[in-house]
JSON list of C-alpha atoms in Angstrom, two decimals:
[
{"chain": "A", "resi": 174, "resn": "MET", "atom": "CA", "xyz": [-13.68, 51.28, -8.48]},
{"chain": "A", "resi": 175, "resn": "PRO", "atom": "CA", "xyz": [-12.17, 48.49, -10.59]},
{"chain": "A", "resi": 176, "resn": "GLN", "atom": "CA", "xyz": [-12.91, 48.68, -14.32]},
{"chain": "A", "resi": 177, "resn": "ASN", "atom": "CA", "xyz": [-12.02, 45.13, -15.41]},
{"chain": "A", "resi": 178, "resn": "LYS", "atom": "CA", "xyz": [-11.28, 41.64, -14.04]},
{"chain": "A", "resi": 179, "resn": "ARG", "atom": "CA", "xyz": [-7.57, 42.25, -13.41]},
{"chain": "A", "resi": 180, "resn": "GLU", "atom": "CA", "xyz": [-8.28, 45.47, -11.54]},
{"chain": "A", "resi": 181, "resn": "SER", "atom": "CA", "xyz": [-11.00, 43.68, -9.60]},
{"chain": "A", "resi": 182, "resn": "LEU", "atom": "CA", "xyz": [-8.54, 40.96, -8.55]},
{"chain": "A", "resi": 183, "resn": "ILE", "atom": "CA", "xyz": [-5.94, 43.51, -7.38]},
{"chain": "A", "resi": 184, "resn": "TYR", "atom": "CA", "xyz": [-8.61, 45.52, -5.55]},
{"chain": "A", "resi": 185, "resn": "THR", "atom": "CA", "xyz": [-9.95, 42.38, -3.86]},
{"chain": "A", "resi": 186, "resn": "VAL", "atom": "CA", "xyz": [-6.47, 41.34, -2.69]},
{"chain": "A", "resi": 187, "resn": "MET", "atom": "CA", "xyz": [-5.95, 44.80, -1.17]},
{"chain": "A", "resi": 188, "resn": "MET", "atom": "CA", "xyz": [-9.40, 45.05, 0.44]},
{"chain": "A", "resi": 189, "resn": "CYS", "atom": "CA", "xyz": [-9.26, 41.52, 1.81]},
{"chain": "A", "resi": 190, "resn": "PHE", "atom": "CA", "xyz": [-5.84, 42.21, 3.34]},
{"chain": "A", "resi": 191, "resn": "LEU", "atom": "CA", "xyz": [-7.06, 45.25, 5.25]},
{"chain": "A", "resi": 192, "resn": "MET", "atom": "CA", "xyz": [-10.38, 43.73, 6.30]},
{"chain": "A", "resi": 193, "resn": "VAL", "atom": "CA", "xyz": [-8.89, 40.42, 7.49]},
{"chain": "A", "resi": 194, "resn": "LEU", "atom": "CA", "xyz": [-6.15, 42.23, 9.42]},
{"chain": "A", "resi": 195, "resn": "TRP", "atom": "CA", "xyz": [-8.68, 44.49, 11.13]},
{"chain": "A", "resi": 196, "resn": "MET", "atom": "CA", "xyz": [-11.18, 41.72, 11.87]},
{"chain": "A", "resi": 197, "resn": "SER", "atom": "CA", "xyz": [-8.42, 39.40, 13.14]},
{"chain": "A", "resi": 198, "resn": "ILE", "atom": "CA", "xyz": [-7.41, 42.05, 15.67]},
{"chain": "A", "resi": 199, "resn": "TYR", "atom": "CA", "xyz": [-11.05, 42.76, 16.58]},
{"chain": "A", "resi": 200, "resn": "ASN", "atom": "CA", "xyz": [-11.94, 39.09, 17.08]},
{"chain": "A", "resi": 201, "resn": "ALA", "atom": "CA", "xyz": [-8.78, 38.41, 19.11]},
{"chain": "A", "resi": 202, "resn": "ILE", "atom": "CA", "xyz": [-9.61, 41.35, 21.37]},
{"chain": "A", "resi": 203, "resn": "CYS", "atom": "CA", "xyz": [-13.21, 40.11, 21.73]},
{"chain": "A", "resi": 204, "resn": "ASN", "atom": "CA", "xyz": [-11.96, 36.64, 22.72]},
{"chain": "A", "resi": 205, "resn": "ILE", "atom": "CA", "xyz": [-8.92, 37.52, 24.87]},
{"chain": "A", "resi": 206, "resn": "GLY", "atom": "CA", "xyz": [-9.42, 41.13, 25.87]},
{"chain": "A", "resi": 207, "resn": "PHE", "atom": "CA", "xyz": [-7.39, 44.16, 24.84]},
{"chain": "A", "resi": 208, "resn": "SER", "atom": "CA", "xyz": [-3.78, 43.18, 25.42]},
{"chain": "A", "resi": 209, "resn": "ALA", "atom": "CA", "xyz": [-0.47, 42.60, 23.71]},
{"chain": "A", "resi": 210, "resn": "GLU", "atom": "CA", "xyz": [-1.37, 38.90, 23.72]},
{"chain": "A", "resi": 211, "resn": "ALA", "atom": "CA", "xyz": [-4.49, 39.60, 21.64]},
{"chain": "A", "resi": 212, "resn": "ILE", "atom": "CA", "xyz": [-2.49, 41.59, 19.08]},
{"chain": "A", "resi": 213, "resn": "LYS", "atom": "CA", "xyz": [0.14, 38.82, 18.96]},
{"chain": "A", "resi": 214, "resn": "GLU", "atom": "CA", "xyz": [-2.58, 36.18, 18.52]},
{"chain": "A", "resi": 215, "resn": "ALA", "atom": "CA", "xyz": [-4.19, 38.18, 15.70]},
{"chain": "A", "resi": 216, "resn": "TRP", "atom": "CA", "xyz": [-0.88, 38.77, 13.94]},
{"chain": "A", "resi": 217, "resn": "LEU", "atom": "CA", "xyz": [0.21, 35.12, 14.15]},
{"chain": "A", "resi": 218, "resn": "GLY", "atom": "CA", "xyz": [-3.16, 33.90, 12.87]},
{"chain": "A", "resi": 219, "resn": "PHE", "atom": "CA", "xyz": [-3.35, 36.54, 10.15]},
{"chain": "A", "resi": 220, "resn": "PRO", "atom": "CA", "xyz": [-1.43, 34.82, 7.30]},
{"chain": "A", "resi": 221, "resn": "LEU", "atom": "CA", "xyz": [-3.60, 31.70, 7.35]},
{"chain": "A", "resi": 222, "resn": "ALA", "atom": "CA", "xyz": [-6.78, 33.70, 7.91]},
{"chain": "A", "resi": 223, "resn": "TYR", "atom": "CA", "xyz": [-5.88, 35.99, 4.99]},
{"chain": "A", "resi": 224, "resn": "ALA", "atom": "CA", "xyz": [-5.10, 33.10, 2.62]},
{"chain": "A", "resi": 225, "resn": "VAL", "atom": "CA", "xyz": [-8.31, 31.28, 3.50]},
{"chain": "A", "resi": 226, "resn": "ALA", "atom": "CA", "xyz": [-10.48, 34.41, 3.44]},
{"chain": "A", "resi": 227, "resn": "LEU", "atom": "CA", "xyz": [-9.05, 35.51, 0.08]},
{"chain": "A", "resi": 228, "resn": "CYS", "atom": "CA", "xyz": [-9.71, 32.10, -1.47]},
{"chain": "A", "resi": 229, "resn": "ILE", "atom": "CA", "xyz": [-13.22, 31.98, -0.05]},
{"chain": "A", "resi": 230, "resn": "ASP", "atom": "CA", "xyz": [-13.87, 35.54, -1.20]},
{"chain": "A", "resi": 231, "resn": "LEU", "atom": "CA", "xyz": [-12.59, 34.94, -4.74]},
{"chain": "A", "resi": 232, "resn": "LEU", "atom": "CA", "xyz": [-14.15, 31.51, -5.22]},
{"chain": "A", "resi": 233, "resn": "VAL", "atom": "CA", "xyz": [-17.47, 31.73, -3.39]},
{"chain": "A", "resi": 234, "resn": "VAL", "atom": "CA", "xyz": [-18.44, 34.77, -1.36]},
{"chain": "A", "resi": 235, "resn": "ALA", "atom": "CA", "xyz": [-18.08, 37.61, -3.86]},
{"chain": "A", "resi": 236, "resn": "ARG", "atom": "CA", "xyz": [-20.14, 35.80, -6.47]},
{"chain": "A", "resi": 237, "resn": "ALA", "atom": "CA", "xyz": [-22.78, 34.70, -3.96]},
{"chain": "A", "resi": 238, "resn": "ALA", "atom": "CA", "xyz": [-23.01, 38.13, -2.29]},
{"chain": "A", "resi": 239, "resn": "LYS", "atom": "CA", "xyz": [-23.33, 39.96, -5.61]},
{"chain": "A", "resi": 240, "resn": "GLY", "atom": "CA", "xyz": [-25.78, 37.37, -6.92]},
{"chain": "A", "resi": 241, "resn": "PHE", "atom": "CA", "xyz": [-28.03, 37.67, -3.87]},
{"chain": "A", "resi": 242, "resn": "ALA", "atom": "CA", "xyz": [-27.78, 41.45, -3.70]},
{"chain": "A", "resi": 243, "resn": "PHE", "atom": "CA", "xyz": [-28.57, 41.98, -7.38]},
{"chain": "A", "resi": 244, "resn": "ARG", "atom": "CA", "xyz": [-31.35, 39.40, -7.40]},
{"chain": "A", "resi": 245, "resn": "PHE", "atom": "CA", "xyz": [-33.19, 40.45, -4.24]},
{"chain": "A", "resi": 246, "resn": "LEU", "atom": "CA", "xyz": [-31.93, 43.79, -2.93]},
{"chain": "A", "resi": 247, "resn": "VAL", "atom": "CA", "xyz": [-30.96, 46.12, -5.78]},
{"chain": "A", "resi": 248, "resn": "LYS", "atom": "CA", "xyz": [-31.71, 46.65, -9.45]},
{"chain": "A", "resi": 249, "resn": "PRO", "atom": "CA", "xyz": [-29.26, 47.71, -12.18]},
{"chain": "A", "resi": 250, "resn": "GLU", "atom": "CA", "xyz": [-30.67, 51.25, -12.01]},
{"chain": "A", "resi": 251, "resn": "SER", "atom": "CA", "xyz": [-30.23, 51.47, -8.21]},
{"chain": "A", "resi": 252, "resn": "SER", "atom": "CA", "xyz": [-27.81, 54.06, -6.88]},
{"chain": "A", "resi": 253, "resn": "LYS", "atom": "CA", "xyz": [-24.14, 53.17, -6.51]},
{"chain": "A", "resi": 254, "resn": "THR", "atom": "CA", "xyz": [-24.43, 53.70, -2.75]},
{"chain": "A", "resi": 255, "resn": "LYS", "atom": "CA", "xyz": [-27.32, 51.23, -2.45]},
{"chain": "A", "resi": 256, "resn": "LYS", "atom": "CA", "xyz": [-25.41, 48.66, -4.50]},
{"chain": "A", "resi": 257, "resn": "ILE", "atom": "CA", "xyz": [-22.27, 49.03, -2.34]},
{"chain": "A", "resi": 258, "resn": "LEU", "atom": "CA", "xyz": [-24.29, 48.77, 0.89]},
{"chain": "A", "resi": 259, "resn": "SER", "atom": "CA", "xyz": [-26.21, 45.72, -0.32]},
{"chain": "A", "resi": 260, "resn": "VAL", "atom": "CA", "xyz": [-23.15, 43.79, -1.48]},
{"chain": "A", "resi": 261, "resn": "SER", "atom": "CA", "xyz": [-21.15, 44.80, 1.62]},
{"chain": "A", "resi": 262, "resn": "CYS", "atom": "CA", "xyz": [-23.91, 43.55, 3.94]},
{"chain": "A", "resi": 263, "resn": "CYS", "atom": "CA", "xyz": [-24.07, 40.24, 2.09]},
{"chain": "A", "resi": 264, "resn": "MET", "atom": "CA", "xyz": [-20.27, 39.93, 2.28]},
{"chain": "A", "resi": 265, "resn": "VAL", "atom": "CA", "xyz": [-20.29, 40.45, 6.07]},
{"chain": "A", "resi": 266, "resn": "ILE", "atom": "CA", "xyz": [-22.97, 37.79, 6.50]},
{"chain": "A", "resi": 267, "resn": "LEU", "atom": "CA", "xyz": [-21.18, 35.23, 4.35]},
{"chain": "A", "resi": 268, "resn": "MET", "atom": "CA", "xyz": [-17.69, 35.94, 5.70]},
{"chain": "A", "resi": 269, "resn": "SER", "atom": "CA", "xyz": [-19.09, 35.56, 9.23]},
{"chain": "A", "resi": 270, "resn": "LEU", "atom": "CA", "xyz": [-19.73, 31.94, 8.31]},
{"chain": "A", "resi": 271, "resn": "TYR", "atom": "CA", "xyz": [-15.97, 31.54, 7.89]},
{"chain": "A", "resi": 272, "resn": "GLY", "atom": "CA", "xyz": [-15.54, 32.85, 11.44]},
{"chain": "A", "resi": 273, "resn": "GLY", "atom": "CA", "xyz": [-18.16, 30.41, 12.72]},
{"chain": "A", "resi": 274, "resn": "ILE", "atom": "CA", "xyz": [-16.47, 27.49, 10.99]},
{"chain": "A", "resi": 275, "resn": "LYS", "atom": "CA", "xyz": [-13.11, 28.56, 12.46]},
{"chain": "A", "resi": 276, "resn": "VAL", "atom": "CA", "xyz": [-14.61, 28.61, 15.97]},
{"chain": "A", "resi": 277, "resn": "CYS", "atom": "CA", "xyz": [-16.15, 25.17, 15.42]},
{"chain": "A", "resi": 278, "resn": "LEU", "atom": "CA", "xyz": [-12.84, 23.78, 14.16]},
{"chain": "A", "resi": 279, "resn": "MET", "atom": "CA", "xyz": [-11.12, 25.02, 17.31]},
{"chain": "A", "resi": 280, "resn": "SER", "atom": "CA", "xyz": [-13.85, 23.94, 19.74]},
{"chain": "A", "resi": 281, "resn": "GLY", "atom": "CA", "xyz": [-15.21, 20.84, 17.99]},
{"chain": "A", "resi": 282, "resn": "GLN", "atom": "CA", "xyz": [-18.78, 22.02, 18.68]},
{"chain": "A", "resi": 283, "resn": "TRP", "atom": "CA", "xyz": [-20.19, 21.61, 15.17]},
{"chain": "A", "resi": 284, "resn": "SER", "atom": "CA", "xyz": [-23.75, 21.30, 16.50]},
{"chain": "A", "resi": 285, "resn": "ASP", "atom": "CA", "xyz": [-23.51, 24.97, 17.52]},
{"chain": "A", "resi": 286, "resn": "LEU", "atom": "CA", "xyz": [-22.40, 26.25, 14.09]},
{"chain": "A", "resi": 287, "resn": "ILE", "atom": "CA", "xyz": [-25.69, 28.01, 13.24]},
{"chain": "A", "resi": 288, "resn": "LEU", "atom": "CA", "xyz": [-25.85, 29.72, 16.65]},
{"chain": "A", "resi": 289, "resn": "ILE", "atom": "CA", "xyz": [-22.17, 30.70, 16.46]},
{"chain": "A", "resi": 290, "resn": "TRP", "atom": "CA", "xyz": [-22.68, 32.03, 12.92]},
{"chain": "A", "resi": 291, "resn": "LEU", "atom": "CA", "xyz": [-25.75, 34.08, 13.85]},
{"chain": "A", "resi": 292, "resn": "THR", "atom": "CA", "xyz": [-23.99, 35.48, 16.91]},
{"chain": "A", "resi": 293, "resn": "GLY", "atom": "CA", "xyz": [-20.94, 36.23, 14.78]},
{"chain": "A", "resi": 294, "resn": "ILE", "atom": "CA", "xyz": [-23.01, 38.08, 12.20]},
{"chain": "A", "resi": 295, "resn": "SER", "atom": "CA", "xyz": [-24.27, 40.58, 14.75]},
{"chain": "A", "resi": 296, "resn": "LYS", "atom": "CA", "xyz": [-20.81, 40.94, 16.34]},
{"chain": "A", "resi": 297, "resn": "ASN", "atom": "CA", "xyz": [-19.14, 41.38, 12.95]},
{"chain": "A", "resi": 298, "resn": "PHE", "atom": "CA", "xyz": [-21.74, 43.81, 11.59]},
{"chain": "A", "resi": 299, "resn": "ILE", "atom": "CA", "xyz": [-20.91, 46.18, 14.44]},
{"chain": "A", "resi": 300, "resn": "MET", "atom": "CA", "xyz": [-17.27, 46.38, 13.37]},
{"chain": "A", "resi": 301, "resn": "ALA", "atom": "CA", "xyz": [-16.85, 45.06, 9.81]},
{"chain": "A", "resi": 302, "resn": "LEU", "atom": "CA", "xyz": [-19.51, 47.05, 7.98]},
{"chain": "A", "resi": 303, "resn": "PRO", "atom": "CA", "xyz": [-18.66, 50.51, 9.37]},
{"chain": "A", "resi": 304, "resn": "PHE", "atom": "CA", "xyz": [-14.93, 49.83, 9.01]},
{"chain": "A", "resi": 305, "resn": "GLN", "atom": "CA", "xyz": [-15.36, 48.68, 5.40]},
{"chain": "A", "resi": 306, "resn": "LEU", "atom": "CA", "xyz": [-17.59, 51.60, 4.42]},
{"chain": "A", "resi": 307, "resn": "ILE", "atom": "CA", "xyz": [-15.89, 54.43, 6.34]},
{"chain": "A", "resi": 308, "resn": "ILE", "atom": "CA", "xyz": [-12.22, 53.46, 6.47]},
{"chain": "A", "resi": 309, "resn": "ALA", "atom": "CA", "xyz": [-11.17, 50.44, 4.38]},
{"chain": "A", "resi": 310, "resn": "GLY", "atom": "CA", "xyz": [-13.18, 51.31, 1.27]},
{"chain": "A", "resi": 311, "resn": "PRO", "atom": "CA", "xyz": [-11.89, 54.87, 0.90]},
{"chain": "A", "resi": 312, "resn": "VAL", "atom": "CA", "xyz": [-8.32, 53.93, 1.87]},
{"chain": "A", "resi": 313, "resn": "VAL", "atom": "CA", "xyz": [-8.14, 50.99, -0.54]},
{"chain": "A", "resi": 314, "resn": "ARG", "atom": "CA", "xyz": [-9.78, 52.97, -3.36]},
{"chain": "A", "resi": 315, "resn": "LYS", "atom": "CA", "xyz": [-7.24, 55.80, -2.85]},
{"chain": "A", "resi": 316, "resn": "LEU", "atom": "CA", "xyz": [-4.25, 53.42, -2.67]},
{"chain": "A", "resi": 317, "resn": "PHE", "atom": "CA", "xyz": [-5.56, 51.42, -5.62]},
{"chain": "A", "resi": 318, "resn": "ARG", "atom": "CA", "xyz": [-6.02, 54.43, -7.89]},
{"chain": "A", "resi": 319, "resn": "THR", "atom": "CA", "xyz": [-2.70, 55.93, -6.78]},
{"chain": "A", "resi": 320, "resn": "ALA", "atom": "CA", "xyz": [-0.87, 52.71, -7.66]},
{"chain": "A", "resi": 321, "resn": "PHE", "atom": "CA", "xyz": [-2.99, 51.94, -10.73]},
{"chain": "A", "resi": 322, "resn": "PRO", "atom": "CA", "xyz": [-4.36, 55.05, -12.46]},
{"chain": "A", "resi": 323, "resn": "GLU", "atom": "CA", "xyz": [-7.36, 54.42, -14.73]},
{"chain": "A", "resi": 324, "resn": "GLY", "atom": "CA", "xyz": [-6.37, 52.71, -17.94]},
{"chain": "A", "resi": 325, "resn": "THR", "atom": "CA", "xyz": [-3.03, 51.35, -16.69]},
{"chain": "A", "resi": 326, "resn": "VAL", "atom": "CA", "xyz": [-4.24, 47.81, -15.89]},
{"chain": "A", "resi": 327, "resn": "LEU", "atom": "CA", "xyz": [-5.48, 46.22, -19.06]},
{"chain": "A", "resi": 328, "resn": "GLY", "atom": "CA", "xyz": [-8.37, 43.74, -18.86]}
]
């Protein structure tokens, strides 16, 4: 896990890349069906989705998710696993709002934002949380520590 703010920024860039790529593919398949067209759609939309998601994550979501999790769900003495699960769940909920806003931008149905967001949360929890906990988290931690051994990135 990151030890200082610079490491945290690098880690976030890496994790966001993998999560946005995966969720872009997942959401395209959910909307279009499993096809080459869905993969193409996900890949073409990925750069903008990544840039927006990274900005939202760095500026709003990470702080809000950690704030909520540490205020209501976990205590400083809670286990590392409980802290990771709590923050990850909050991140999925808040990042699902981005997906809802994107759908509303495309459809123009802003009156349905809350319904779209709530539906998106359940759809995204099915894929995003397990992927983040089982695959993305371990892969990014391994790549991160391979590229940046402890003590090599100064805070």
